[in-house]
mmCIF file of C-alpha atoms and ligand atoms in Angstrom:
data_model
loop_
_atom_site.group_PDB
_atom_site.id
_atom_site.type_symbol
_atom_site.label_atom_id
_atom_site.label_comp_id
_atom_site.label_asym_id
_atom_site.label_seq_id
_atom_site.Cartn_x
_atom_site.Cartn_y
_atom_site.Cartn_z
ATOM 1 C CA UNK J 1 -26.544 76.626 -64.820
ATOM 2 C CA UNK J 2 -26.176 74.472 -67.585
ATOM 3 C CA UNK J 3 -24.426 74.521 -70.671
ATOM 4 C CA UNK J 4 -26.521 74.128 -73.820
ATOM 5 C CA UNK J 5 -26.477 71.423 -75.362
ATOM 6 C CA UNK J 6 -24.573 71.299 -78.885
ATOM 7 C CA UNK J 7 -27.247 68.943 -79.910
ATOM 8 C CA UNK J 8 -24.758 65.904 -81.079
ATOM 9 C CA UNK J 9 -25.928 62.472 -81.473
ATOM 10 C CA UNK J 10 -22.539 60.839 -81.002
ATOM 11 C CA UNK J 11 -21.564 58.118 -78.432
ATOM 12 C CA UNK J 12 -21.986 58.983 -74.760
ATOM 13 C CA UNK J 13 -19.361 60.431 -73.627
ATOM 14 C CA UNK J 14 -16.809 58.454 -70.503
ATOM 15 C CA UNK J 15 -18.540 61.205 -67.741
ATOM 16 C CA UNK J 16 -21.214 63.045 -68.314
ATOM 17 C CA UNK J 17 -22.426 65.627 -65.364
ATOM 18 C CA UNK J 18 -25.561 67.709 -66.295
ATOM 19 C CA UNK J 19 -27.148 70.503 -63.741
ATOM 20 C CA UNK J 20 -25.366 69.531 -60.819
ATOM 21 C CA UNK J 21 -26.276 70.775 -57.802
ATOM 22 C CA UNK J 22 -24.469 69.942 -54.617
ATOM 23 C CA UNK J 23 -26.012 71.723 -51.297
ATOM 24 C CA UNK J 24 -24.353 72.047 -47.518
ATOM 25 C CA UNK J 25 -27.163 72.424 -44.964
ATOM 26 C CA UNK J 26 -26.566 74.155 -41.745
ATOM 27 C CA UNK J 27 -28.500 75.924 -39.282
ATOM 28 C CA UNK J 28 -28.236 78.955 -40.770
ATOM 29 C CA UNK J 29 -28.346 78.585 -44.275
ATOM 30 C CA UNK J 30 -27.851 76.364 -47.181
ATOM 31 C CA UNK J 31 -24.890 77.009 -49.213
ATOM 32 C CA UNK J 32 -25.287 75.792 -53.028
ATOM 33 C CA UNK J 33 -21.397 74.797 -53.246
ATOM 34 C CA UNK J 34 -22.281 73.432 -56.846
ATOM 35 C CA UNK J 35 -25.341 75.161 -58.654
ATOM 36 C CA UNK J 36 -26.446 73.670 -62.228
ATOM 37 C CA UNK J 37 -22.852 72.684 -63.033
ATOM 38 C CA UNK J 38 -22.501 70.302 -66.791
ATOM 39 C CA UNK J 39 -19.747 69.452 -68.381
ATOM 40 C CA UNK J 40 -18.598 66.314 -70.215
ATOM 41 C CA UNK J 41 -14.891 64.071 -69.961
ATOM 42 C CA UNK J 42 -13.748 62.022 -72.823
ATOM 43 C CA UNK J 43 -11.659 58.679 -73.248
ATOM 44 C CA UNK J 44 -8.241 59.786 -72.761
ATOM 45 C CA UNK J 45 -9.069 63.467 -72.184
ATOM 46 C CA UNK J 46 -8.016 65.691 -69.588
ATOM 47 C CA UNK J 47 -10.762 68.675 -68.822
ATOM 48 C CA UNK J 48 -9.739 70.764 -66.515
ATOM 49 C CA UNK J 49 -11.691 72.880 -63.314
ATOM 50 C CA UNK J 50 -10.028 76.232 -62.544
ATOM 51 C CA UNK J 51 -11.098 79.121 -60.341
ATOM 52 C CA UNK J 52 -10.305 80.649 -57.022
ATOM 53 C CA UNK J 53 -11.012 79.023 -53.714
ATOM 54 C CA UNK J 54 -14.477 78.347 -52.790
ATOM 55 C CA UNK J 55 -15.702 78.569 -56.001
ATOM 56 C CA UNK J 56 -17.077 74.722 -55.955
ATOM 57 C CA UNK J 57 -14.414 72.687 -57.794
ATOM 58 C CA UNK J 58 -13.588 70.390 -54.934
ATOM 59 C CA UNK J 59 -17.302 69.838 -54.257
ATOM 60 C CA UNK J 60 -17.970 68.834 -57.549
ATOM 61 C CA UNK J 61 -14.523 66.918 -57.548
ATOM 62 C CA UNK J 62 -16.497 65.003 -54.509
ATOM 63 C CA UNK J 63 -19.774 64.310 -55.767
ATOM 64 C CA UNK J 64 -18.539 62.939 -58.788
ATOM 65 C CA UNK J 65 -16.821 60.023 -56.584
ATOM 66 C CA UNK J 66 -19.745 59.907 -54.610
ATOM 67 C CA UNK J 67 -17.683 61.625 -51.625
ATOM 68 C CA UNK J 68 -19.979 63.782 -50.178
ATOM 69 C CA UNK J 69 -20.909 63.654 -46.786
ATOM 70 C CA UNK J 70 -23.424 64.705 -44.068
ATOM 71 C CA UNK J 71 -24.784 68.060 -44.263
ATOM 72 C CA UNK J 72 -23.580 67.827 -47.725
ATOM 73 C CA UNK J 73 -26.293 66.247 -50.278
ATOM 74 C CA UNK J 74 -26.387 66.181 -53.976
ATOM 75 C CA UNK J 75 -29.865 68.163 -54.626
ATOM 76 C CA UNK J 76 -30.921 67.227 -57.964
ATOM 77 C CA UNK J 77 -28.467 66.336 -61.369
ATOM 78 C CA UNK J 78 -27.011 64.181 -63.283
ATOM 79 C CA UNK J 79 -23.641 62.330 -63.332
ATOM 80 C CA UNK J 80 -23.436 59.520 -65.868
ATOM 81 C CA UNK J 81 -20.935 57.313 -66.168
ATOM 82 C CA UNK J 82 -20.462 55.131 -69.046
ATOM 83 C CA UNK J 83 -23.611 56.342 -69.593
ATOM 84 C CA UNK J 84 -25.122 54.482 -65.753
ATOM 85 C CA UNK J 85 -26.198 57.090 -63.668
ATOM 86 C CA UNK J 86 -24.570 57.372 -60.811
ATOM 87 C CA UNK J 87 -26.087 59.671 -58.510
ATOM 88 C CA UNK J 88 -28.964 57.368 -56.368
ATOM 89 C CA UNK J 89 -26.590 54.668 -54.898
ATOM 90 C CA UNK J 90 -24.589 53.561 -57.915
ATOM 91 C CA UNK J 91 -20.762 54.847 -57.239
ATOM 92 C CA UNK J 92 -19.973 50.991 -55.738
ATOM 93 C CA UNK J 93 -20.435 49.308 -59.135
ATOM 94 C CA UNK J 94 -17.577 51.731 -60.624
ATOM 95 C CA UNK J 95 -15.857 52.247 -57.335
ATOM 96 C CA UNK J 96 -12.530 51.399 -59.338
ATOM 97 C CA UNK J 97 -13.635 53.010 -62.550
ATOM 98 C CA UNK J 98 -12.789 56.357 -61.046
ATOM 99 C CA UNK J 99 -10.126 57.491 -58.950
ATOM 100 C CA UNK J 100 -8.908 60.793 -57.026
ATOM 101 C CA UNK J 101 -5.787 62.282 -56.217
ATOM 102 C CA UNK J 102 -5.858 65.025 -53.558
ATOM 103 C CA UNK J 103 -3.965 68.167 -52.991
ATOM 104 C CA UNK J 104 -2.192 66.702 -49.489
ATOM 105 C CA UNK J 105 -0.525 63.807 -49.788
ATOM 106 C CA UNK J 106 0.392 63.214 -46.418
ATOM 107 C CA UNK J 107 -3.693 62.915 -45.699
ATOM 108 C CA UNK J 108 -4.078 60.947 -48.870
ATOM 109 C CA UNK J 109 -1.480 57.832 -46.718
ATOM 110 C CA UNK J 110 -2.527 56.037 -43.725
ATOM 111 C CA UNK J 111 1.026 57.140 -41.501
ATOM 112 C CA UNK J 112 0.587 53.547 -39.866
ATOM 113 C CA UNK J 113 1.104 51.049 -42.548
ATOM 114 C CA UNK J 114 3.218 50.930 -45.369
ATOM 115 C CA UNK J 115 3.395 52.402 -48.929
ATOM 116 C CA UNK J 116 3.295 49.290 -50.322
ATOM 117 C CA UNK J 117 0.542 47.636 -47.598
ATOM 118 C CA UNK J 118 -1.530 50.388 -48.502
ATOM 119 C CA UNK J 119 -0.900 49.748 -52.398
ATOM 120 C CA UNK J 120 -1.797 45.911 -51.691
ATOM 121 C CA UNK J 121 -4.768 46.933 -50.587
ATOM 122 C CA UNK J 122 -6.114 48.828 -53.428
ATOM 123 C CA UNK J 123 -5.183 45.980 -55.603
ATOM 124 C CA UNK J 124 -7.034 43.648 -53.307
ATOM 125 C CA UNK J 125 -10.386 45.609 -53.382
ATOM 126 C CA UNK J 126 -10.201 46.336 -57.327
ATOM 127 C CA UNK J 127 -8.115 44.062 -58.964
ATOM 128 C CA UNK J 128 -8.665 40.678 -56.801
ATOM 129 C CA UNK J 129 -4.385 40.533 -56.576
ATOM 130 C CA UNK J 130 -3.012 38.911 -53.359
ATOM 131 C CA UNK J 131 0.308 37.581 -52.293
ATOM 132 C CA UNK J 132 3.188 37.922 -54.495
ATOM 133 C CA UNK J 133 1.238 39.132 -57.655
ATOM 134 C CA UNK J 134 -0.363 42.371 -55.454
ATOM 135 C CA UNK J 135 3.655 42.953 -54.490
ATOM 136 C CA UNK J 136 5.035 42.705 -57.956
ATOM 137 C CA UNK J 137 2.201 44.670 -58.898
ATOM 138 C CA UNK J 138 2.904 47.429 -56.583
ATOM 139 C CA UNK J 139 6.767 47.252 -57.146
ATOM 140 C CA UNK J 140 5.607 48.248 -61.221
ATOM 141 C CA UNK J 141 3.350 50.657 -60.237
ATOM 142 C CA UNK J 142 5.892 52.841 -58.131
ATOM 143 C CA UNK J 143 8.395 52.226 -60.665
ATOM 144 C CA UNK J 144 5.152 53.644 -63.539
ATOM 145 C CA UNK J 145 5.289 56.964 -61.048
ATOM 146 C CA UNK J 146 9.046 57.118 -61.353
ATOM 147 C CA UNK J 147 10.240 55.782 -57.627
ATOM 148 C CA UNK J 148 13.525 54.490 -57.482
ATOM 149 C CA UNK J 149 14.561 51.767 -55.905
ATOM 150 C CA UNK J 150 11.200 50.673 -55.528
ATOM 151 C CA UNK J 151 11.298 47.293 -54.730
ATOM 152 C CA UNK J 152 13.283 48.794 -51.456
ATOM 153 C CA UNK J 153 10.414 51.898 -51.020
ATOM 154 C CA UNK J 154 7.791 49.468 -51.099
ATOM 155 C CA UNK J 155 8.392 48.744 -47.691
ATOM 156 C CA UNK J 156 9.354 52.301 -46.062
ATOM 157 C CA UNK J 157 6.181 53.913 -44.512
ATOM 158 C CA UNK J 158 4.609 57.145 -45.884
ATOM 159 C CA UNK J 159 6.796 59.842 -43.793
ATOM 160 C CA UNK J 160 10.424 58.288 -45.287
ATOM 161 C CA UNK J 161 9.236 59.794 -48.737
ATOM 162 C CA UNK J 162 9.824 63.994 -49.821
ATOM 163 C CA UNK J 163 6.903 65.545 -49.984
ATOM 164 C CA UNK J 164 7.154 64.819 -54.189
ATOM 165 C CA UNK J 165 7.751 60.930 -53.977
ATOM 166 C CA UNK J 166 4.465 61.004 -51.257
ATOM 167 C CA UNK J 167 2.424 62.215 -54.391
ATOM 168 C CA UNK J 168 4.085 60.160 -56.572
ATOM 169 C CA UNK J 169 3.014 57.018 -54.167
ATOM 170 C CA UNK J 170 -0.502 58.609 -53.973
ATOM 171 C CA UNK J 171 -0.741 58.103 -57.633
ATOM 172 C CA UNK J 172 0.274 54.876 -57.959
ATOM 173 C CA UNK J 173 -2.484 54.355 -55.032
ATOM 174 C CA UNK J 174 -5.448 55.578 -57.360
ATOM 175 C CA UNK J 175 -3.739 53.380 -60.388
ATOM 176 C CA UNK J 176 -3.932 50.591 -58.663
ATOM 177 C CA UNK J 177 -7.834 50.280 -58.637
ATOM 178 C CA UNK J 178 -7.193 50.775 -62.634
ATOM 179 C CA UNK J 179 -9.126 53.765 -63.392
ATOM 180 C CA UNK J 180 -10.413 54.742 -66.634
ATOM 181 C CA UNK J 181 -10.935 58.667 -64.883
ATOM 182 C CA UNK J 182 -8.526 59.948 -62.618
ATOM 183 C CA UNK J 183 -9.679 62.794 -60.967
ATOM 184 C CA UNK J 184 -6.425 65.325 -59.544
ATOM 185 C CA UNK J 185 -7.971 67.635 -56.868
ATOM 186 C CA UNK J 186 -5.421 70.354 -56.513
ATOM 187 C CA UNK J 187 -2.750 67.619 -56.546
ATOM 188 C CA UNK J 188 0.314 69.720 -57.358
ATOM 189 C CA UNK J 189 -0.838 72.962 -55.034
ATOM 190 C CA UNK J 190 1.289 71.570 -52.308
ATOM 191 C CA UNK J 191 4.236 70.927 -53.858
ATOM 192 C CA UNK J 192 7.126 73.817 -55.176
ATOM 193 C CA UNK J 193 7.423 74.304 -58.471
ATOM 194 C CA UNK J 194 10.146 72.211 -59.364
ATOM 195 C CA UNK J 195 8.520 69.051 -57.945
ATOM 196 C CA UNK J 196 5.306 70.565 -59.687
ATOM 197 C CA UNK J 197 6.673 70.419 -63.108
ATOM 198 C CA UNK J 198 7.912 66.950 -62.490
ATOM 199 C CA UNK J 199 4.371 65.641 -61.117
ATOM 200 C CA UNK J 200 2.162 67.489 -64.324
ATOM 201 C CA UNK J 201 5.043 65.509 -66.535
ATOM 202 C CA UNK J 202 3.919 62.293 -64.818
ATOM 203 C CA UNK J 203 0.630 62.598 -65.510
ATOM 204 C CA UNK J 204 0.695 63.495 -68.848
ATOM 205 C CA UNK J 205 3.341 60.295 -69.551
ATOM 206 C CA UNK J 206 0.449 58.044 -67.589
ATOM 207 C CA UNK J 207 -2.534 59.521 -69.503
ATOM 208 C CA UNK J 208 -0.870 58.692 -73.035
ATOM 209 C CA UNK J 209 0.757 55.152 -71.558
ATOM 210 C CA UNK J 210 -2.790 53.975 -69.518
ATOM 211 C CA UNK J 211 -5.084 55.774 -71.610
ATOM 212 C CA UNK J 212 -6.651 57.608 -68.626
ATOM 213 C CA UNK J 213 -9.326 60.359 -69.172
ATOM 214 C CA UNK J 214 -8.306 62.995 -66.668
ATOM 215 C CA UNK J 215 -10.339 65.516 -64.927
ATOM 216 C CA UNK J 216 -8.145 68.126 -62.999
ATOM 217 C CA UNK J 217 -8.893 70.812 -60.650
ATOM 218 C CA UNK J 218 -6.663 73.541 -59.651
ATOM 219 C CA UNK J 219 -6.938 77.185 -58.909
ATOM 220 C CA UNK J 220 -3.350 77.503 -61.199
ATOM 221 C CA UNK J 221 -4.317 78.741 -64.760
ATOM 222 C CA UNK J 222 -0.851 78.132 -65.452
ATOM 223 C CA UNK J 223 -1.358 74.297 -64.701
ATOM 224 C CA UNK J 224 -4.589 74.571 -66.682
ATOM 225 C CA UNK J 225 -3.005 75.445 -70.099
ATOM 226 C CA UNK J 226 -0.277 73.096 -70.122
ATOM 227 C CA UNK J 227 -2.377 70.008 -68.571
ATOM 228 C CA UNK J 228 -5.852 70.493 -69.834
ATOM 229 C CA UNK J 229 -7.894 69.610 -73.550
ATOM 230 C CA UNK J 230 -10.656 71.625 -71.925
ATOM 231 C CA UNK J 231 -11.373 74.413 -69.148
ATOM 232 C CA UNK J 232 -14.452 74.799 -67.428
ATOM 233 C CA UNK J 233 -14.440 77.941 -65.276
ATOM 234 C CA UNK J 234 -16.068 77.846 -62.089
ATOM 235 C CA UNK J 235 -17.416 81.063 -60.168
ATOM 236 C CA UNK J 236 -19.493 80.840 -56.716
ATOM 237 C CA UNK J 237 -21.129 76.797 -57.712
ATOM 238 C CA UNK J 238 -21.184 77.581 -61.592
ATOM 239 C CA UNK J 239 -19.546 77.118 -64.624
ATOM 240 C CA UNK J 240 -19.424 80.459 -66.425
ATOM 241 C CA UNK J 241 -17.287 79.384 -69.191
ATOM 242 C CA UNK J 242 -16.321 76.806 -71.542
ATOM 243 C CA UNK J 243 -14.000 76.215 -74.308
ATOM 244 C CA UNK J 244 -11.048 74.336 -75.579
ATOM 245 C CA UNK J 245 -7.928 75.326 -73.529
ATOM 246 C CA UNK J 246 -6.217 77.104 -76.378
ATOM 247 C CA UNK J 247 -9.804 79.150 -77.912
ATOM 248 C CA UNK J 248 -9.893 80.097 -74.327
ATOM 249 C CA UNK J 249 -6.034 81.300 -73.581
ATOM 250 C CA UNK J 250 -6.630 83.213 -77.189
ATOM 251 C CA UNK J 251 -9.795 84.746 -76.554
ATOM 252 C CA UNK J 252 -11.494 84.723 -72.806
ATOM 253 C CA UNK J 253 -15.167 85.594 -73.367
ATOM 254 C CA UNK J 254 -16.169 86.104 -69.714
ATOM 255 C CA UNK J 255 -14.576 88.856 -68.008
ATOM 256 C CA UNK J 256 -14.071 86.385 -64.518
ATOM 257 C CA UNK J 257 -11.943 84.692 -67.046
ATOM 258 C CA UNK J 258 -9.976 87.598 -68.051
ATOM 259 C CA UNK J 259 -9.411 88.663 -65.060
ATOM 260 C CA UNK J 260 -8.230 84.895 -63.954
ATOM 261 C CA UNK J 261 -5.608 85.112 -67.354
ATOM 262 C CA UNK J 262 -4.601 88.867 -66.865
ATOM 263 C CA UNK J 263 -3.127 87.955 -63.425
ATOM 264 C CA UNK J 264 -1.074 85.187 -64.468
ATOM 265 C CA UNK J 265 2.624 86.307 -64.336
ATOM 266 C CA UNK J 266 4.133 87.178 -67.636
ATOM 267 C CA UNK J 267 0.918 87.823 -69.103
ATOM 268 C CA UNK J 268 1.383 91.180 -68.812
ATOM 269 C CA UNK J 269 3.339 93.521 -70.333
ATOM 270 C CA UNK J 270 7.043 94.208 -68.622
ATOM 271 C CA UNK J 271 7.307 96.748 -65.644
ATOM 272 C CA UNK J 272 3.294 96.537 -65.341
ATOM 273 C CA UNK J 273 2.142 95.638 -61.519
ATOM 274 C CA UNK J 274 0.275 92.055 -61.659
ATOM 275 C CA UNK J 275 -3.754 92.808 -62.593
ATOM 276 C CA UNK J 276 -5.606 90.983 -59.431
ATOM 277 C CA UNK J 277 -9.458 90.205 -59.069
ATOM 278 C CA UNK J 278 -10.868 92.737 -56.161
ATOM 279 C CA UNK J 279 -12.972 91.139 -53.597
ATOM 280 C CA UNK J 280 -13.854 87.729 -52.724
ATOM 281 C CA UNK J 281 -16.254 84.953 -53.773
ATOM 282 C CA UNK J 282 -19.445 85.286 -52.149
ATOM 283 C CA UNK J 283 -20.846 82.246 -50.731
ATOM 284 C CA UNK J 284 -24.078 81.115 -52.755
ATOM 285 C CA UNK J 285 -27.103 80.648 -50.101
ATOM 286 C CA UNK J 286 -29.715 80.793 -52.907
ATOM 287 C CA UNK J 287 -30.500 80.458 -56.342
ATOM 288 C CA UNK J 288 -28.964 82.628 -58.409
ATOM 289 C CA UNK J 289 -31.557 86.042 -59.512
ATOM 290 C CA UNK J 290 -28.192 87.902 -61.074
ATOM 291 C CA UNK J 291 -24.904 87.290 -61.949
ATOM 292 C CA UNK J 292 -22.893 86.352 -59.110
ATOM 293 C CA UNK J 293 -19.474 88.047 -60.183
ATOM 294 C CA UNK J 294 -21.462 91.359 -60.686
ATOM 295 C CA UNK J 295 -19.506 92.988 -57.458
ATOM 296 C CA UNK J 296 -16.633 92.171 -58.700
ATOM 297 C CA UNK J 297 -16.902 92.514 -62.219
ATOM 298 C CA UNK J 298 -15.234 95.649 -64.031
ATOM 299 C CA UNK J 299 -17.652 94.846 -67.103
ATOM 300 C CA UNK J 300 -21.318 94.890 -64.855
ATOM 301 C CA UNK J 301 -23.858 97.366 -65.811
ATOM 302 C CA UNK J 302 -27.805 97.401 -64.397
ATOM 303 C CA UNK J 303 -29.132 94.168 -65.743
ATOM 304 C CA UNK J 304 -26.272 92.567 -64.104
ATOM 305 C CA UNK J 305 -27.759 92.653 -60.484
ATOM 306 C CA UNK J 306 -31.065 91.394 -61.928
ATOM 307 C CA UNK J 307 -30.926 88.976 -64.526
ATOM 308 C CA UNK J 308 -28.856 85.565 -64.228
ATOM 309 C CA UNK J 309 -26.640 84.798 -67.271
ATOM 310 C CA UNK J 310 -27.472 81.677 -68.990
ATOM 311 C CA UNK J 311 -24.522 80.343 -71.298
ATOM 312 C CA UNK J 312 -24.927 80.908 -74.723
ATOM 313 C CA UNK J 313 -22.164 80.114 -77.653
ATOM 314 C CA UNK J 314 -19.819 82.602 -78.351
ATOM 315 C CA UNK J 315 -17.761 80.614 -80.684
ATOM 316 C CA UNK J 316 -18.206 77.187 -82.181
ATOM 317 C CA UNK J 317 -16.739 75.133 -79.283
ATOM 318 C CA UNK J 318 -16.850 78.362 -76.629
ATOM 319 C CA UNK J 319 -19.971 79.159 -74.810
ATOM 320 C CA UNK J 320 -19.677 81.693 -71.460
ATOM 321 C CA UNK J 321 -22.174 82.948 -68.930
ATOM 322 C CA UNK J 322 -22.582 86.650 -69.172
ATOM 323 C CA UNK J 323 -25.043 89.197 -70.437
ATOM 324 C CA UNK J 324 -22.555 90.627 -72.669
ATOM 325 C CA UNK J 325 -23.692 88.004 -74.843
ATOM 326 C CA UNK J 326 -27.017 87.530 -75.199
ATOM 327 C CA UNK J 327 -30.236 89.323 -75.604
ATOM 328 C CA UNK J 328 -30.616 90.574 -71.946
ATOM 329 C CA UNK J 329 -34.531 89.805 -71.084
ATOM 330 C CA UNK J 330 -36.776 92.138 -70.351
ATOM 331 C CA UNK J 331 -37.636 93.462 -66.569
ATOM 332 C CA UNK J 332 -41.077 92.596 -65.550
ATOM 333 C CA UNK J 333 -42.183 96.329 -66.143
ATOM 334 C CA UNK J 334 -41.273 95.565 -69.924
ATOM 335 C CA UNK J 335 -38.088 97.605 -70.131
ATOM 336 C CA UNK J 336 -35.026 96.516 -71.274
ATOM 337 C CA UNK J 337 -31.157 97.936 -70.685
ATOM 338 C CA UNK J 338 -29.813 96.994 -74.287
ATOM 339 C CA UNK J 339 -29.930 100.963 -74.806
ATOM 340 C CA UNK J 340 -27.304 100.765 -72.179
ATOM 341 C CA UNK J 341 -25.324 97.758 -72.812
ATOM 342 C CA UNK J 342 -24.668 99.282 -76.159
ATOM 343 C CA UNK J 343 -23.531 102.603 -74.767
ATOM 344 C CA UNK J 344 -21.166 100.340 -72.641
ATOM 345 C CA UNK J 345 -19.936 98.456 -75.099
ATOM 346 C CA UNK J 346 -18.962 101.736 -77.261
ATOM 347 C CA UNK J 347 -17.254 102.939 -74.918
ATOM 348 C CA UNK J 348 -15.133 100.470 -74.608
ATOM 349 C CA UNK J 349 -14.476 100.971 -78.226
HETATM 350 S S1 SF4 X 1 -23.215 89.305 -66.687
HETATM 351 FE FE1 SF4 X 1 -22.560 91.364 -66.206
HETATM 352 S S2 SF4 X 1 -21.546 91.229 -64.205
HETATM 353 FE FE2 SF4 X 1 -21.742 89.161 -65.019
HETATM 354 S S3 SF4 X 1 -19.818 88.794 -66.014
HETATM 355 FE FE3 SF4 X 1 -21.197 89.547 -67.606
HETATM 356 S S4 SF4 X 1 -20.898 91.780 -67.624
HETATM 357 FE FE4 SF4 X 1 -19.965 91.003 -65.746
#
């Protein structure tokens, strides 16, 4: 589903997705991993992608890099770049334009050659370095990501660095093709918290040093609110809400999204047992008729299992997916449940 448009005239933005929709076919079924997802990324901006597994990030992560593979297919969309579409062939023309971290950095490194080989080469394809020049380059690069001794490293192989200094040497990997996006898929999730903390600091330092516009996934809505300009939370392929990281921390208009902040630790009051979201997320095989989260939701009355939510504005930078907030349309028998949504909404007081 797609976000309404605010209606600005202003420049294009540095990525612009609009009604993605990224299907897997197999015999069985098709699942719609991404279904009408939009969103927009800034110079120098980091947006962030949070919900729980399976609820498209990484998919959408992919078929903004043009990643996607066989029975995977983008279905119909948008995904601008710079304004160029991309979608259609175009991802080789901005091959180094946008780069991607992922969550495991031992499958990020080839185990055979070394950090700094595999560094050269990046510089090679994007930025035409050979020679001396590509291993200067990647000396300054590990160095940018905080390795010591890295004119040393540069020749060790991928399994003589911790698991932290492998990420580290991941990231000076996507620098090297000199990004003006970096995309982070989960790229702290293996990692414990101390090295964590160390990596988010890194990336923050690079954004404001390289002027990178970041777009970063995680399932962590701690990592979200102290990385992120912007959320977008994703449920089963969709984006069902949108705001400004702090409008959103203050004042969570979907309930998926409450339920997401209520079971962060600390959140909640002392001595109370950590809130959790019952159930799972369902696997999308069609297009959506209702709103997905109903099961699940503690907010769902009878319209939920028959209209789908489109997102409307609930603030002036804030729009979310639910029927709480709109009009809820009429069945096809001409009745309506706003009778009931009201008496819902009383009695929550
Ligand atoms: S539309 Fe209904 S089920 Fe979906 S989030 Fe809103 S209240 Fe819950």
């Amino acid at each position: 589903m797609a976000a309404p448009d605010d209606g600005a005239d202003g420049d294009e933005p540095l990525l612009a997705v609009e009604d993605l929709t990224t299907v897997f076919h197999t015999d069985k079924e098709t699942i719609r991993a991404v279904d009408g997802v939009s969103f927009e990324v800034s110079e120098g901006e980091t947006v962030g992608v949070v919900g729980e597994s399976g609820s498209g990030k990484s998919v959408t992560a992919r078929s903004i890099l043009g990643l996607i593979e066989s029975p995977g297919t983008i279905e119909s969309g948008s995904i601008r770049f710079r304004g160029e579409e991309l979608t259609g062939g175009n991802w080789e023309r901005h091959r180094g334009d946008l780069s991607i971290v992922f969550q495991d950095p031992i499958n990020s490194m080839n185990p055979v050659y070394t950090v700094g080989n595999q560094i050269r080469e990046a510089l090679r394809i994007h930025q035409g370095l050979r020679g001396q020049a590509a291993r200067e380059e990647a000396v300054r690069l590990l160095e940018a990501v905080g390795i010591p001794d890295a004119r040393r490293r540069v020749g060790e192989y991928p399994h003589q660095f911790s698991g932290g200094m492998r990420q580290r040497a991941v990231i000076a990997m996507a620098l090297a093709c000199d990004p003006d996006l970096l995309v982070c898929d989960e790229p702290t999730t293996a990692l414990d918290v101390t090295i964590q903390a160390q990596i988010l600091e890194l990336l923050d330092d690079l954004q404001r040093e390289e002027d990178l516009a970041i777009l970063f996934i995680t399932h962590d809505m701690g990592v979200i609110e102290e990385t992120a300009d912007r959320v977008n939370v994703m449920y089963a392929g969709e984006v069902v809400e949108s705001a400004p990281v702090e409008t959103l921390f203050d004042g969570p208009a979907h309930p998926y999204t409450r339920g997401l902040l209520a079971s962060i630790p600390g959140r909640t009051a002392t001595g109370d047992r950590l809130p959790t979201i019952e159930g799972e997320v369902p696997t999308p095989t069609e297009s959506a008729s209702d709103c997905r989260y109903a099961p699940r939701c503690p907010d769902a009355f009878d319209a939920c299992e028959r209209v789908h939510p489109e997102h409307v504005r609930v603030g002036p930078d804030q729009t979310a997916a639910c029927l709480l907030h709109e009009e809820v349309r009429p069945r096809p028998d001409g009745r309506g449940d706003r009778g009931r949504r009201r008496r819902r909404r009383g009695r929550r007081g």
